[in-house]
Amino acid sequence: MRRRKVSAGTATSDQNCKFAGLPAASRDFLDVPVYVADRTALKAIDPAKDTAAFLKEPGREGMLKWMAGAAPLSDPGEA
């Protein structure tokens, strides 16, 4: 699948997204990570719905994946 970057205001979502117009529940069928800005937003994710997330917080950027049976790790650097 070829991806292209779309700048704001250059085209409508209907022109660039083949999922445009589908119900919000259709997201459940997509296997894509959620992008979150900080750890507070990360903690709000429902791991039953989203099993992967990309944290964009400066100094802590990275991909996180929830795995069945794995205990959550504590963050010693978190205040």
Short mmCIF file of C-alpha atoms in Angstrom, two decimals:
data_model
loop_
_atom_site.label_atom_id
_atom_site.label_comp_id
_atom_site.label_asym_id
_atom_site.label_seq_id
_atom_site.Cartn_x
_atom_site.Cartn_y
_atom_site.Cartn_z
CA MET A 1 0.00 0.00 0.00
CA ARG A 2 1.40 3.35 -0.99
CA ARG A 3 1.10 6.19 1.49
CA ARG A 4 1.19 9.87 0.75
CA LYS A 5 1.47 12.85 3.00
CA VAL A 6 -1.47 15.21 2.92
CA SER A 7 -1.03 18.80 3.98
CA ALA A 8 -3.85 20.50 5.85
CA GLY A 9 -6.28 22.22 3.54
CA THR A 10 -5.07 20.61 0.32
CA ALA A 11 -7.79 17.99 -0.04
CA THR A 12 -10.78 16.58 1.76
CA SER A 13 -10.61 13.37 3.75
CA ASP A 14 -12.99 11.75 1.24
CA GLN A 15 -10.36 12.20 -1.45
CA ASN A 16 -7.53 10.73 0.61
CA CYS A 17 -9.05 8.06 2.83
CA LYS A 18 -10.80 5.00 1.53
CA PHE A 19 -12.41 4.62 4.99
CA ALA A 20 -14.01 8.07 4.94
CA GLY A 21 -17.72 7.91 5.58
CA LEU A 22 -17.61 4.56 7.35
CA PRO A 23 -18.93 4.29 10.92
CA ALA A 24 -16.45 4.97 13.73
CA ALA A 25 -16.68 1.28 14.69
CA SER A 26 -14.77 0.43 11.50
CA ARG A 27 -11.61 1.51 13.36
CA ASP A 28 -11.90 -1.73 15.31
CA PHE A 29 -10.98 -3.63 12.14
CA LEU A 30 -7.80 -1.65 11.52
CA ASP A 31 -4.54 -2.86 13.01
CA VAL A 32 -2.80 0.47 13.49
CA PRO A 33 -1.23 2.04 16.58
CA VAL A 34 -2.74 4.98 18.41
CA TYR A 35 -0.52 8.07 18.54
CA VAL A 36 -0.51 9.75 21.96
CA ALA A 37 1.16 12.98 23.04
CA ASP A 38 2.02 12.08 26.64
CA ARG A 39 1.84 9.44 29.37
CA THR A 40 -1.50 10.75 30.64
CA ALA A 41 -3.09 10.04 27.26
CA LEU A 42 -1.31 6.68 27.15
CA LYS A 43 -2.87 5.65 30.47
CA ALA A 44 -6.33 6.48 29.08
CA ILE A 45 -6.06 3.92 26.27
CA ASP A 46 -8.24 0.83 26.56
CA PRO A 47 -5.84 -2.12 25.93
CA ALA A 48 -8.82 -4.31 25.03
CA LYS A 49 -9.38 -2.06 21.99
CA ASP A 50 -5.90 -0.76 21.22
CA THR A 51 -2.97 -3.13 21.63
CA ALA A 52 -0.27 -0.79 20.33
CA ALA A 53 0.53 2.88 20.81
CA PHE A 54 3.21 5.30 19.74
CA LEU A 55 4.21 7.70 22.51
CA LYS A 56 5.30 11.10 21.14
CA GLU A 57 6.39 12.65 24.46
CA PRO A 58 9.82 14.28 24.03
CA GLY A 59 12.56 12.12 25.53
CA ARG A 60 10.26 9.08 25.76
CA GLU A 61 9.24 8.56 22.13
CA GLY A 62 8.61 5.03 21.02
CA MET A 63 6.26 2.20 20.15
CA LEU A 64 4.54 0.33 22.98
CA LYS A 65 2.67 -2.94 22.61
CA TRP A 66 0.40 -4.62 25.15
CA MET A 67 0.74 -8.41 25.24
CA ALA A 68 -1.69 -10.85 26.84
CA GLY A 69 -0.43 -12.18 30.15
CA ALA A 70 2.37 -9.63 30.45
CA ALA A 71 2.40 -7.52 33.61
CA PRO A 72 2.60 -3.76 33.06
CA LEU A 73 6.01 -2.29 33.73
CA SER A 74 6.50 0.53 36.16
CA ASP A 75 8.37 3.65 35.08
CA PRO A 76 11.02 4.58 37.67
CA GLY A 77 11.51 7.96 35.97
CA GLU A 78 7.86 8.95 36.38
CA ALA A 79 7.18 11.36 39.22
#
